[in-house]
Short mmCIF file of C-alpha atoms and ligand atoms in Angstrom, two decimals:
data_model
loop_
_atom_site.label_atom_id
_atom_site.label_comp_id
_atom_site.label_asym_id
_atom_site.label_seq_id
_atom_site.Cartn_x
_atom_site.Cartn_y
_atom_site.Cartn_z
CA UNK A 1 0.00 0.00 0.00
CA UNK A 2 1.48 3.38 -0.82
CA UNK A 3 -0.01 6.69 0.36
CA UNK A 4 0.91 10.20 0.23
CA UNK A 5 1.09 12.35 3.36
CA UNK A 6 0.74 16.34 1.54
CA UNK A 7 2.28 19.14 3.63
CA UNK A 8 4.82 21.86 1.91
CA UNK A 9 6.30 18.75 0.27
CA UNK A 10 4.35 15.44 -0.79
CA UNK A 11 5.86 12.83 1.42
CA UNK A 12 5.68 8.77 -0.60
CA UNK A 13 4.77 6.02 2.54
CA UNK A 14 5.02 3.04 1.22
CA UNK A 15 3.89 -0.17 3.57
CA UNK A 16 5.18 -3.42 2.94
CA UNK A 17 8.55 -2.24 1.29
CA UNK A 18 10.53 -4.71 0.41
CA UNK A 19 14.52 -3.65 1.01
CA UNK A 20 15.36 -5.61 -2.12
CA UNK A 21 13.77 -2.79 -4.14
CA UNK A 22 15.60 -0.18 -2.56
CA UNK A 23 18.15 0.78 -5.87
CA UNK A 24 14.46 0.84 -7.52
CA UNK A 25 13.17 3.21 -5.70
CA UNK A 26 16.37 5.36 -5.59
CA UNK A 27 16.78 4.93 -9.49
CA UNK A 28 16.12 8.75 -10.24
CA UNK A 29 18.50 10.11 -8.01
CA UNK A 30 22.56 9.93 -9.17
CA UNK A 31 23.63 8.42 -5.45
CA UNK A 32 21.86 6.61 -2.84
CA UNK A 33 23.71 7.20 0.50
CA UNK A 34 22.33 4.55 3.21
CA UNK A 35 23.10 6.16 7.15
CA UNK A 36 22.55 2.46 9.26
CA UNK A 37 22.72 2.55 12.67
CA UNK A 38 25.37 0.09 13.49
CA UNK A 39 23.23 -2.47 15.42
CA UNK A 40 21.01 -2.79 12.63
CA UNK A 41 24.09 -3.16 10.35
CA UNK A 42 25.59 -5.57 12.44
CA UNK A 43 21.74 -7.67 12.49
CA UNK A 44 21.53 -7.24 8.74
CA UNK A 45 25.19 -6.57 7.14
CA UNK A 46 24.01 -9.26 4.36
CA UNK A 47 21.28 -7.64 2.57
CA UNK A 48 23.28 -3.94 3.03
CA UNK A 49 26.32 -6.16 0.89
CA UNK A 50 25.33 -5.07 -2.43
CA UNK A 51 24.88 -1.30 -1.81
CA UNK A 52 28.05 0.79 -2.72
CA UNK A 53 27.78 3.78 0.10
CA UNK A 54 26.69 2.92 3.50
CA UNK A 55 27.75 4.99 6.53
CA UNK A 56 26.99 3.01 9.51
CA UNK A 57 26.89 5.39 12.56
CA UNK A 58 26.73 4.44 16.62
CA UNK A 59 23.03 5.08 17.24
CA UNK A 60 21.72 5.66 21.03
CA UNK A 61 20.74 9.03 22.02
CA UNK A 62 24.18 10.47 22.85
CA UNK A 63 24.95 10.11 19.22
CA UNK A 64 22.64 12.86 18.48
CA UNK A 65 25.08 15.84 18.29
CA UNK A 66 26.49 18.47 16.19
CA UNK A 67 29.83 16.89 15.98
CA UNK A 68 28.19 13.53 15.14
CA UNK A 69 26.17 15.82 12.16
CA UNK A 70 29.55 17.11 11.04
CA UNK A 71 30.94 14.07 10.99
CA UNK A 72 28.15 12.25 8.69
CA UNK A 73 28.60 15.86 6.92
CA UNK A 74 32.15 15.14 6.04
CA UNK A 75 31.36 11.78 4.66
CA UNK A 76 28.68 12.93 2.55
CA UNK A 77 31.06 15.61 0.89
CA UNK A 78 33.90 12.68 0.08
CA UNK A 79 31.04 10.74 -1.41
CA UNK A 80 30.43 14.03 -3.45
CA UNK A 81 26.51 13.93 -2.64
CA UNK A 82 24.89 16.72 -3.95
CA UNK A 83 20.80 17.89 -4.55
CA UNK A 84 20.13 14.83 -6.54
CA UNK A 85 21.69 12.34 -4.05
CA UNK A 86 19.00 10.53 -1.75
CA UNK A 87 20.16 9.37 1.57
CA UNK A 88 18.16 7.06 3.65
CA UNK A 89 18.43 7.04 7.05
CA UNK A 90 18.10 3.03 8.74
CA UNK A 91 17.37 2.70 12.34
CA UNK A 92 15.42 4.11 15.27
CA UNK A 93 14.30 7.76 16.25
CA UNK A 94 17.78 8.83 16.97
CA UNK A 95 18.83 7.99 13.46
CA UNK A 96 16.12 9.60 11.42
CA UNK A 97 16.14 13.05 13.88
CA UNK A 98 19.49 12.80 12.91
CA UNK A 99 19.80 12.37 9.16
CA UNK A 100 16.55 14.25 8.43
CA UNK A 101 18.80 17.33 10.09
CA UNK A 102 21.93 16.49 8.06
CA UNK A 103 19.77 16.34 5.31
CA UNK A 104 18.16 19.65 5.90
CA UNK A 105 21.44 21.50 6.25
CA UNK A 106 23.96 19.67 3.98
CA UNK A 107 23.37 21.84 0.87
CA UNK A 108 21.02 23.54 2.43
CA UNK A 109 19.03 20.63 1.63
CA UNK A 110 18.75 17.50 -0.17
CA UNK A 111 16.37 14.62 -0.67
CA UNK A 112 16.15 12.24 2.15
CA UNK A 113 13.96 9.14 3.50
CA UNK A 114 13.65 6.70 6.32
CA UNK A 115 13.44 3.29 7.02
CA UNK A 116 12.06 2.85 10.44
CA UNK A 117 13.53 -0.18 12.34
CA UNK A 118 11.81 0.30 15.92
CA UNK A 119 8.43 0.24 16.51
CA UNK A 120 8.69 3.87 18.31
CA UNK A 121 10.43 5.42 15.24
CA UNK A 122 7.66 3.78 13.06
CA UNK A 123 4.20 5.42 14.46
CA UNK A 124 6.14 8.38 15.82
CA UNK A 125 9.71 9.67 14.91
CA UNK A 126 9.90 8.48 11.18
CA UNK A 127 6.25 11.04 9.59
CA UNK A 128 6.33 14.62 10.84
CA UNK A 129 9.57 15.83 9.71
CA UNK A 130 10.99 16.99 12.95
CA UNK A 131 14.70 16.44 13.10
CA UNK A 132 17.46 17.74 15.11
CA UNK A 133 20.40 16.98 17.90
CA UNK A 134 20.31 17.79 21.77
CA UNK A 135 22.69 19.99 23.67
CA UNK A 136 23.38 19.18 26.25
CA UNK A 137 20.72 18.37 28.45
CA UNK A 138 18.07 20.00 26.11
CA UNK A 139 16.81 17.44 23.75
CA UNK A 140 16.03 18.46 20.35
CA UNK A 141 17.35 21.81 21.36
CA UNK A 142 18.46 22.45 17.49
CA UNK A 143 17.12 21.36 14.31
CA UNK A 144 14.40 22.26 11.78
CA UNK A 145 10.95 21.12 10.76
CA UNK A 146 11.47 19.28 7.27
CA UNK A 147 9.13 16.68 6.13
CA UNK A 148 10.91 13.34 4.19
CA UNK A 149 10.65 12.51 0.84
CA UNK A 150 10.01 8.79 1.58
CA UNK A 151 9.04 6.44 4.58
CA UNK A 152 9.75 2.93 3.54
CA UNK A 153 8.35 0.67 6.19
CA UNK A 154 10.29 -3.11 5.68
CA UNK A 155 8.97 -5.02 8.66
CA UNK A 156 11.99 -8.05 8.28
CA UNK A 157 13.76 -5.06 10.81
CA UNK A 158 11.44 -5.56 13.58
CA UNK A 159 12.65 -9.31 13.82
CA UNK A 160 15.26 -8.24 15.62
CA UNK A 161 14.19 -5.80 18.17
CA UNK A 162 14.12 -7.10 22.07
CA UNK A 163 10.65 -7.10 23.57
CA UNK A 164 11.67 -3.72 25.30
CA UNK A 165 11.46 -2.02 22.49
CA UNK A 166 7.95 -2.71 21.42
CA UNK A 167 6.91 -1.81 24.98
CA UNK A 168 8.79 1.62 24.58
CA UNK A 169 6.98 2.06 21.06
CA UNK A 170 3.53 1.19 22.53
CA UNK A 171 3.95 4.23 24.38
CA UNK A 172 3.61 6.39 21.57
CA UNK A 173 0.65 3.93 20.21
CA UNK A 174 -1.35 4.34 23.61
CA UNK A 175 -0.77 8.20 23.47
CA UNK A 176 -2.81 8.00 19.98
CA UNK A 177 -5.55 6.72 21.55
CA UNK A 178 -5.67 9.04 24.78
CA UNK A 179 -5.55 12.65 22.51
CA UNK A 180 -7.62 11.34 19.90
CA UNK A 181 -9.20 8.01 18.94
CA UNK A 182 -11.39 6.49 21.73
CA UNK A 183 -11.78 3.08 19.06
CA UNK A 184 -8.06 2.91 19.13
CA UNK A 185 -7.87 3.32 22.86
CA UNK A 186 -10.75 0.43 23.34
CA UNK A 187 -8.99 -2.00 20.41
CA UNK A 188 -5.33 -1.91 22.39
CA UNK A 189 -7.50 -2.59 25.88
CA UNK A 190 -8.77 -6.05 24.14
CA UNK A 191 -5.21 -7.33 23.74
CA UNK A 192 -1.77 -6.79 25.19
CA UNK A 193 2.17 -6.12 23.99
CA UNK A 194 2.37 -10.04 23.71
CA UNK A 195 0.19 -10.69 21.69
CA UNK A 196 1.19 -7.75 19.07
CA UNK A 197 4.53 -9.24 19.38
CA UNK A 198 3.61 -12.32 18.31
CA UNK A 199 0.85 -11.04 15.57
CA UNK A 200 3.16 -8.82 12.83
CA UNK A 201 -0.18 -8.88 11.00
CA UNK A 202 -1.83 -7.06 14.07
CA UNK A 203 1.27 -4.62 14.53
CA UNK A 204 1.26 -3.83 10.88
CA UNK A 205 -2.04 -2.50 10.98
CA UNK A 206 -1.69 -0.84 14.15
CA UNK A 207 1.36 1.11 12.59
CA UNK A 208 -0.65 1.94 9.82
CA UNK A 209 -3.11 3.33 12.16
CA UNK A 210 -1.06 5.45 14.07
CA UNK A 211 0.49 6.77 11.19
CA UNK A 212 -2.59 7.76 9.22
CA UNK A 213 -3.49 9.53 12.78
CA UNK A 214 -0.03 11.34 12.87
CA UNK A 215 -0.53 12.47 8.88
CA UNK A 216 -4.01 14.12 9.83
CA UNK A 217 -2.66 16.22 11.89
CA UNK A 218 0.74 17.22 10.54
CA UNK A 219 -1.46 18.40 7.30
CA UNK A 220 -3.35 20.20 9.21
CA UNK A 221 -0.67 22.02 11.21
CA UNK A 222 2.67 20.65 10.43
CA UNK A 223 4.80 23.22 12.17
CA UNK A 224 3.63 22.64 15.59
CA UNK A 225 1.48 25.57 15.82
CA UNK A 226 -1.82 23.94 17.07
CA UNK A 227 -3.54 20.71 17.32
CA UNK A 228 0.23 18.71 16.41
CA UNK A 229 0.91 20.18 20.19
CA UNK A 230 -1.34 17.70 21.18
CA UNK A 231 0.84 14.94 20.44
CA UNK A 232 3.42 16.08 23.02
CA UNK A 233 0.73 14.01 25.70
CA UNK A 234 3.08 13.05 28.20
CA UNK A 235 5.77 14.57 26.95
CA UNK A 236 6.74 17.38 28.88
CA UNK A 237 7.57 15.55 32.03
CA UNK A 238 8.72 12.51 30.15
CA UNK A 239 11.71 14.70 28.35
CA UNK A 240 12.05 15.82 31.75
CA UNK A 241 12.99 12.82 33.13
CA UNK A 242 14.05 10.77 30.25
CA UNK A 243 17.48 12.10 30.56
CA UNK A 244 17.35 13.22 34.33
CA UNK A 245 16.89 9.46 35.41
CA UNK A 246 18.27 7.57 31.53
CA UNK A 247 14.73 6.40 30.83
CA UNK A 248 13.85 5.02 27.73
CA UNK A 249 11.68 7.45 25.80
CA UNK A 250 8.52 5.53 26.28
CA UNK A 251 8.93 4.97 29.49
CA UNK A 252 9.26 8.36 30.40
CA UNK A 253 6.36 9.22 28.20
CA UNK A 254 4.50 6.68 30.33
CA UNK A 255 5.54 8.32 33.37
CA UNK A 256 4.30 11.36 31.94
CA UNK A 257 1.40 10.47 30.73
CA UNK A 258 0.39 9.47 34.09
CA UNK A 259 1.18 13.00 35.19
CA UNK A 260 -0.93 14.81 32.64
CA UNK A 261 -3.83 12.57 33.26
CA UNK A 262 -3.41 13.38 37.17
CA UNK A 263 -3.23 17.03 36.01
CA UNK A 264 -6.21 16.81 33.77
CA UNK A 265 -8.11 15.63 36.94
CA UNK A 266 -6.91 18.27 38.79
CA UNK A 267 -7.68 21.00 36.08
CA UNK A 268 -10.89 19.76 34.30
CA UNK A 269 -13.40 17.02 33.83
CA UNK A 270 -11.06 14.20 33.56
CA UNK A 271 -12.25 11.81 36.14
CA UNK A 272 -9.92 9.12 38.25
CA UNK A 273 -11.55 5.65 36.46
CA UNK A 274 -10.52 7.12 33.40
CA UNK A 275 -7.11 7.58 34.51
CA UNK A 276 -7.14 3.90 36.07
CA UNK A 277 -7.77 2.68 32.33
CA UNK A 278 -5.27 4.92 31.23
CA UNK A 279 -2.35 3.35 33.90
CA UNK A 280 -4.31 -0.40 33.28
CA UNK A 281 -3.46 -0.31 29.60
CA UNK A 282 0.31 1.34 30.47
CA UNK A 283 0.80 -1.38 32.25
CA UNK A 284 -0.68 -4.04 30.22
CA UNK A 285 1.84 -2.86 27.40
CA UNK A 286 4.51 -3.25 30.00
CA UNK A 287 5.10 0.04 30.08
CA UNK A 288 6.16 2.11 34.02
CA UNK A 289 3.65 3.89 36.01
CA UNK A 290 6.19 5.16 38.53
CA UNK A 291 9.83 6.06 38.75
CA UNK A 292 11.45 7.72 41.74
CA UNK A 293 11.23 11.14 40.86
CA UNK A 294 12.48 14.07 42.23
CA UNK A 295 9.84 17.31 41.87
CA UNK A 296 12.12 19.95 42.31
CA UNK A 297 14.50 18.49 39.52
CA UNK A 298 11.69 18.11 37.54
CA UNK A 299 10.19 21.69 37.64
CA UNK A 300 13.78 22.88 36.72
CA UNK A 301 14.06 20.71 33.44
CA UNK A 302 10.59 21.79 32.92
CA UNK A 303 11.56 25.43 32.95
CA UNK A 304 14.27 24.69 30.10
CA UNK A 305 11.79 22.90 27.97
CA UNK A 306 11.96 23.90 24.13
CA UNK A 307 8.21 24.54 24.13
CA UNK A 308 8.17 27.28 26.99
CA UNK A 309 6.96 30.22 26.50
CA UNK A 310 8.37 33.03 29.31
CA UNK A 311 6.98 32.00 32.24
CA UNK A 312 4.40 29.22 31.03
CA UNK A 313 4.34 25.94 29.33
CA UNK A 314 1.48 24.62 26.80
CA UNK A 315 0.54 21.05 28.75
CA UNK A 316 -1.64 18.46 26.85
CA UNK A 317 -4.32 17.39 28.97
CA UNK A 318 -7.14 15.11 28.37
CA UNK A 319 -10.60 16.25 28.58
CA UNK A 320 -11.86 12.68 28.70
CA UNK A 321 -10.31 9.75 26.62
CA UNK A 322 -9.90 10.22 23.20
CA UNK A 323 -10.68 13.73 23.32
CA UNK A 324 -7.31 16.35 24.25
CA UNK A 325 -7.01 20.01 25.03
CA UNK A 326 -4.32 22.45 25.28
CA UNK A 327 -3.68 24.33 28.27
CA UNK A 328 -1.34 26.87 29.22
CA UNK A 329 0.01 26.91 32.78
CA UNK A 330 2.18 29.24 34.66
CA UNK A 331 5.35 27.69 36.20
CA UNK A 332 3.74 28.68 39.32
CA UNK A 333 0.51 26.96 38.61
CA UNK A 334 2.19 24.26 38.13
CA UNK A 335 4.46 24.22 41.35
CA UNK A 336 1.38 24.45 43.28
CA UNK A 337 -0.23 21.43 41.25
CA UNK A 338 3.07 19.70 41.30
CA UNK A 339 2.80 19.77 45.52
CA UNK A 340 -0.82 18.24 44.71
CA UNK A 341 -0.24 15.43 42.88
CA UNK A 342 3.18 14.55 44.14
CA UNK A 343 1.47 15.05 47.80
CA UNK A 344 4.39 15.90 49.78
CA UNK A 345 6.07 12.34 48.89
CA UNK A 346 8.62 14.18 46.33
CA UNK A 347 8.37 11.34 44.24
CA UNK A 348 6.32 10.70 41.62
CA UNK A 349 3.89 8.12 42.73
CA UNK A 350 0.25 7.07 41.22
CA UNK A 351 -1.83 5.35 44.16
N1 LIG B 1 6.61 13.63 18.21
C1 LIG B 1 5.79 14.75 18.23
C2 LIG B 1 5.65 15.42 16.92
O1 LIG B 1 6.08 14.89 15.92
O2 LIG B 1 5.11 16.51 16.85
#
């Protein structure tokens, strides 16, 4: 199945690729340039044999850097890849953040694509066309909004991912269903991460799903402007922590999900079953509740966030499931609902 997601640019997803037919598909451009992350190489170095440039890079999240950009930089200048070269980046959501920014700057641009190996980077990282490297402590603290030319989804890469990693993508799946689809949210409560492990018929469709949610909304606002704030659900505290306490992404999304949906109690209509179903289905994905969180660290990473806006902070909340709202809090708002909900214990804790 092939469909076209239509921003600035048109962006060709095509399900069930095949990695066989990748010179195919790169036939119009003068150079492929493949950027592997070097587990996947290592899992798949036969079927990258045949492919004359392939720059395999470390992956993980500490390999998202400017020097690591320069780097990939210099190789794509001794390759001598210019506007008409296509370079596909192979891996996770480090990898394509990273190579959809190289892309965006080498040149000052030039045609790029993904192949999304995790099950995160697939409904989340790989459609959007936000890219970039951290400093320091700030994730994503550079970059550019950029949308790809291709997402090529070949599901023989999933084969090899450890069962933690389709827990940390199922994050991102769940989130789906708490901003927006109530159907979704009810279909992932009938089943659990085992049995989309074992069903790649089941987790092909739910990809599918997630991404034709994700391409809804970056057509209607695809530089993060409006509704595409919504899918940050969880996200605040989660980048907070992810770092603070070396969380996986999903798991700290989890985390934070939990938080907004104590939040949205606190602020609105949301009511406490609701957030039981939302911490049931967390946790039947195998996905954290609770870490041992500090507040006060956690109200200092907030104030560094990217999104923040002087002395406030656009939070997703929910107003029930499947249905989200923007909200903007003061940092002092938020203190005071921070003592609420962390109720003295200074650790986050969901009872
Ligand atoms: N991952 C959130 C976004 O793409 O906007």
């Amino acid at each position: 199945m092939i469909i076209k997601v239509k921003t600035d640019k048109k962006t060709k997803v095509l399900f069930n690729f095949n990695f066989k037919n990748i010179e195919k598909i790169s036939k119009k451009y003068n150079k492929l340039i493949l950027v592997v992350d070097h587990n996947v190489y290592k899992y798949h170095s036969s079927i990258f044999s045949e492919i004359e440039h392939v720059i395999v890079v470390e992956g993980g999240e500490n390999t998202k850097t400017l020097i690591e950009s320069q780097e990939i930089i210099d190789k794509l200048l001794k390759l001598g890849a210019d506007k008409n070269s296509l370079i596909i980046g192979i891996g996770g959501g480090v990898i394509t953040d990273l190579v959809g920014f190289v892309a965006s700057i080498y040149k000052r641009g030039i045609p790029f694509g993904f192949i999304p190996t995790t099950v995160l980077c697939a409904v989340d990282a790989a459609i959007g066309g936000k890219n970039g490297v951290n400093q320091g402590l700030i994730k994503n603290c550079i970059g550019t909004i950029n949308q790809p030319d291709l997402i090529l989804y070949d599901y023989q890469f999933f084969k090899s991912l450890p069962e933690v990693e389709f827990s940390n993508g199922f994050a991102e799946v769940i989130k789906y269903g708490c901003i927006c689809d109530t159907e979704l949210f009810d279909y992932l409560e009938s089943y659990d991460l085992q049995y989309f492990i074992k069903s790649p018929v089941a987790l092909q469709m739910v990809v599918q799903k997630c991404l034709s949610i994700k391409a809804k909304i970056i057509q209607k606002d695809p530089n993060d402007n409006t509704i595409r704030k919504t899918l940050n659900f969880g996200h605040t505290i989660g980048h907070a922590i992810e770092k603070d306490l070396n969380l996986k992404h999903g798991f700290a999304v989890s985390i934070g999900m939990i938080y907004a949906s104590q939040l949205s109690i606190l602020k609105g209509e949301f009511t406490r079953d609701e957030l039981e179903r939302v911490s049931e289905l967390l946790q039947k994905y195998e996905l954290p509740i609770t870490e041992n969180v500090k507040s006060s660290s956690v109200l200092s990473l907030i104030t560094n966030d990217k999104k923040k806006n002087g002395g406030s902070i656009d939070f997703i909340l929910l107003k029930s499931i499947g249905e989200s709202e923007i909200v903007t809090l003061t940092f002092d708002e938020i203190k005071q609902d921070f003592k609420k909900i962390f109720n003295g214990a200074n650790s986050l804790s969901f009872a």
